[in-house]
Amino acid sequence: MSTTTATLPAFGLDDQDGNWRKFPSGRVALLAFVHEECPTCGMSMPLIEAAHRAFGSAIDVWAVGQDEAGNAALIERHALTGPMLDDSDLKVSFAYGFDTVPTVILADGEGAELARFVGFGREDWRALFADLAARSGLPEPAIDWTSYADSRPGCGSKAVEPGIYERLVAESEGSPLRARRIEIAPDDDVAEFFYDQGLTDGLPVVPPTPERVLRMLGGTRRDAQEVVAVVPPNLAPVTIEKIAINAVLAGCRPEYLPVVIAAVEAMCTEEFNIHGVSATTMGATPLIIVNGPIRHRIGMNMRLGALGAGHRANASIGRAVRLVLRNIGGGKPGGTERSTLGNSMKYTACFAEWEERSPWAPLHVERGFAAEDSVVTLFAATGQSLMVDQTSRSGRQLAGSFGLRLEGVYHPRGHSGGDVFVTVSPEHVDTLWRDGYTKEALRNRIQEITSRPIRDLLADAESGAGVPPGRFPDGELDRLLPKFASTANINIVVAGADAGKFSMIFDGWASGAIGSMPTSRKIEEV
Amino acid sequence: MTTPRPGTVVLDPTDEREPIRRQLAPRPEHIQGTIGLLDISKPRGNVLLDQIEQRLHERYPAVEVKRYRKPTFAKPAPEDLRRQIAEECGFVIEALAD
Amino acid sequence: MHDTVWFEIQGIPAVFLASTEFMEAATAQAQSLGLPEVQRAFVPHPIQDATDEEMRAKADAVIDEALAALID
């Protein structure tokens, strides 16, 4: 047993009855730091209880437990009548700085340490009981000391467990960072380390040092520990900090972070169904479209090459969302991701709508937001291909071309399911608008052009794809079925360079309740 | 002993359910297949490895032993030698540094 | 030890043999390569001045430990 006159850190904790226990308490106090997983603590509990019963009227005998559920178990198992203080936050244990439980400390009424011992020692407890009797003037309880072992080592304090300790240090220093720290050895290769640990999408990543993550967190006003969403398939909660770490990996700048956060929120909704989107053998991935003032503020590309490579904001925002899905959600190819062929958009697929070039309502306004809101919309896409029409002069002809082209989505005979995302180029939009084609007029024309009798959509010897024969009674075979279940399944935005009579078709996955629905979220104004 | 050089500290991008660190390869229950003996080319190491090879033949007659030699002890083994060993062997004994 | 660590990363159990003179350096290298638990076994010094007979004895003395490091 060691003695010292150092003053111990003051604290206040609740006991199991909700009483607030303040230390120093004005009385001599015995503090016994324990946790339920430690058998040595278990050994000590009867003596702690005996001390409380014998001396509690004069001396505060407090067990201080490191885990909420464990504390309750100890109370029940040992029929504790004495106070069990709840240090499951581990802040007091951390402040006291001990490595081992049980740590038993005797202090005076002003909080000066009188004595302490660690682990279990029968003679330590005997001496302590004699001391408590002398101080209180109360008789020692009858203890069968022979039933106790001589000594037994303690266990590690929860406050020094790796991961927990770093978090406590960060909390005590006021740092917003809580993520586990990984030390990559000086002669290890940082880029290879990330590859080997499975943390990349196959392309190299930017190492997320604490400094870079702190800088990234400057891009949002939200609290770093705020839980933003629960990410399938692991159903792991993701905090702002974890999104920021993956945004650093992806190569984002701090001002992109609010877009990534909103995209993660949208992705993790039931309506978007990212679990299904990732798992499908069809190979789907979120296509991310950004609307509103943020496009200009962070320099997103909505013009020449908007859908392609070379632009940091577009590339890194899409990538960050995929890395969150991979690293937090656990969605990796071969695991829960089962797509047959994959899809190059799974690296990244993000662009902004050129709202100013379009005579039409932008996507987010169509979807119920104010024009001045910054919004991100996710669409589950299985592929992309070009619609080429350099010769149609009228809006009607061009709309017809869209219809003919869209007939091929999934398969020409695949009607009435699924959805599509059409990115109309400026030249195409001019041709349509000149003849008064609104988005809805274009949608209607697409449905008209693609309407075919069910008879023409039947699977047959020429192609086994299509409506199974017998699905519809003979009387129905002349009924016309448009390509899409409704015009609401045709999504339209405008982007691309001023020159070029091409538009881009993004094929969807499955729409409706079992599939995925396009999902939008407002982006934080910073 | 000199102060260890600092490594690079990064924050864990995962949900932290698995440790993210270099780990030893999983080990099988028995020595089987092919063992590679890699001589780092310091003098006398070959004598030690000869004896190890001999004992391996005696103890594990079914196990194949392959011998390899680095061109110099001063550098890590060349990439193609490493790859060859990795392709051909299920275990490696590297010797002898002094 | 670079090579030994590389083999482990490829999924191949490996063990590094060295003289006892190398012990501290081995620990430092293992740390700096990021795999502190890389398997190693030691034989007594001297090496350069040992006879062939002595080297063979060192091999016999270390082989059990070396093989144990390669299996579960």
Coordinates of N, CA and C in Angstrom, one line a residue, chain B residues 42-89:
Chain B
K42 N 25.0 -13.3 -46.6 CA 26.1 -12.9 -45.7 C 26.9 -14.2 -45.6
P43 N 28.2 -14.0 -45.4 CA 29.1 -15.2 -45.3 C 28.6 -16.2 -44.2
R44 N 28.8 -17.5 -44.5 CA 28.5 -18.6 -43.6 C 27.0 -19.0 -43.5
G45 N 26.2 -18.1 -44.0 CA 24.7 -18.4 -43.9 C 24.4 -19.7 -44.7
N46 N 25.1 -19.9 -45.7 CA 24.8 -21.1 -46.6 C 25.1 -22.4 -45.8
V47 N 26.0 -22.4 -44.9 CA 26.3 -23.6 -44.1 C 25.1 -23.9 -43.2
L48 N 24.6 -22.9 -42.6 CA 23.5 -23.0 -41.7 C 22.3 -23.5 -42.5
L49 N 22.1 -22.9 -43.7 CA 20.9 -23.3 -44.5 C 21.1 -24.7 -45.0
D50 N 22.3 -25.1 -45.4 CA 22.5 -26.5 -45.8 C 22.1 -27.5 -44.7
Q51 N 22.4 -27.2 -43.5 CA 22.1 -28.1 -42.4 C 20.5 -28.1 -42.2
I52 N 19.9 -26.9 -42.3 CA 18.5 -26.9 -42.1 C 17.8 -27.7 -43.3
E53 N 18.3 -27.5 -44.5 CA 17.8 -28.3 -45.6 C 17.9 -29.8 -45.3
Q54 N 19.1 -30.2 -44.9 CA 19.3 -31.6 -44.6 C 18.3 -32.1 -43.6
R55 N 18.1 -31.4 -42.5 CA 17.2 -31.8 -41.4 C 15.7 -31.8 -41.9
L56 N 15.4 -30.9 -42.8 CA 14.0 -30.9 -43.4 C 13.8 -32.1 -44.2
H57 N 14.8 -32.5 -45.0 CA 14.6 -33.7 -45.8 C 14.4 -34.9 -44.9
E58 N 15.2 -34.9 -43.8 CA 15.1 -36.1 -42.8 C 13.7 -36.1 -42.2
R59 N 13.3 -34.9 -41.7 CA 12.0 -34.9 -40.9 C 10.8 -34.9 -41.7
Y60 N 10.8 -34.2 -42.9 CA 9.6 -34.0 -43.7 C 10.0 -34.5 -45.1
P61 N 10.1 -35.8 -45.3 CA 10.5 -36.2 -46.7 C 9.6 -35.8 -47.8
A62 N 8.3 -35.6 -47.4 CA 7.3 -35.3 -48.4 C 7.3 -33.8 -48.8
V63 N 8.0 -33.0 -48.0 CA 8.1 -31.5 -48.2 C 9.2 -31.2 -49.2
E64 N 8.9 -30.4 -50.2 CA 9.9 -30.0 -51.1 C 10.7 -28.7 -50.5
V65 N 12.0 -28.8 -50.6 CA 12.8 -27.6 -50.2 C 13.4 -26.9 -51.4
K66 N 13.2 -25.6 -51.5 CA 13.8 -24.9 -52.6 C 14.8 -23.9 -52.0
R67 N 16.0 -23.7 -52.7 CA 17.0 -22.8 -52.2 C 17.0 -21.6 -53.1
Y68 N 17.1 -20.4 -52.4 CA 17.2 -19.1 -53.2 C 18.3 -18.3 -52.6
R69 N 18.8 -17.3 -53.3 CA 19.9 -16.5 -52.8 C 19.7 -15.1 -53.4
K70 N 19.8 -14.1 -52.4 CA 19.7 -12.7 -52.8 C 21.1 -12.3 -53.5
P71 N 21.1 -11.4 -54.4 CA 22.4 -11.0 -55.0 C 23.2 -10.2 -53.9
T72 N 22.6 -9.5 -53.0 CA 23.4 -8.8 -52.0 C 22.5 -8.7 -50.7
F73 N 23.2 -8.8 -49.6 CA 22.5 -8.6 -48.3 C 22.1 -7.1 -48.0
A74 N 22.7 -6.2 -48.8 CA 22.6 -4.8 -48.5 C 21.2 -4.2 -48.9
K75 N 20.5 -4.9 -49.7 CA 19.2 -4.4 -50.2 C 18.1 -5.5 -50.1
P76 N 16.9 -5.1 -50.1 CA 15.8 -6.1 -50.1 C 16.0 -6.9 -51.4
A77 N 15.4 -8.1 -51.4 CA 15.5 -9.0 -52.6 C 14.9 -8.4 -53.8
P78 N 15.4 -8.6 -55.0 CA 14.8 -8.0 -56.2 C 13.4 -8.5 -56.3
E79 N 12.6 -7.7 -56.9 CA 11.1 -7.9 -57.1 C 10.9 -9.3 -57.7
D80 N 11.6 -9.6 -58.8 CA 11.2 -10.9 -59.5 C 11.6 -12.1 -58.6
L81 N 12.7 -12.0 -57.8 CA 13.0 -13.1 -57.0 C 11.9 -13.3 -55.9
R82 N 11.5 -12.2 -55.3 CA 10.4 -12.2 -54.3 C 9.2 -12.9 -54.9
R83 N 8.8 -12.5 -56.1 CA 7.6 -13.0 -56.8 C 7.8 -14.5 -57.0
Q84 N 9.0 -14.9 -57.5 CA 9.2 -16.3 -57.8 C 9.1 -17.1 -56.5
I85 N 9.7 -16.7 -55.4 CA 9.5 -17.4 -54.1 C 8.1 -17.5 -53.7
A86 N 7.4 -16.3 -53.8 CA 6.0 -16.3 -53.4 C 5.1 -17.3 -54.2
E87 N 5.5 -17.4 -55.5 CA 4.7 -18.3 -56.3 C 5.0 -19.8 -56.0
E88 N 6.3 -20.0 -55.7 CA 6.7 -21.4 -55.6 C 6.6 -22.0 -54.2
C89 N 6.5 -21.2 -53.2 CA 6.7 -21.7 -51.8 C 5.5 -21.3 -50.9

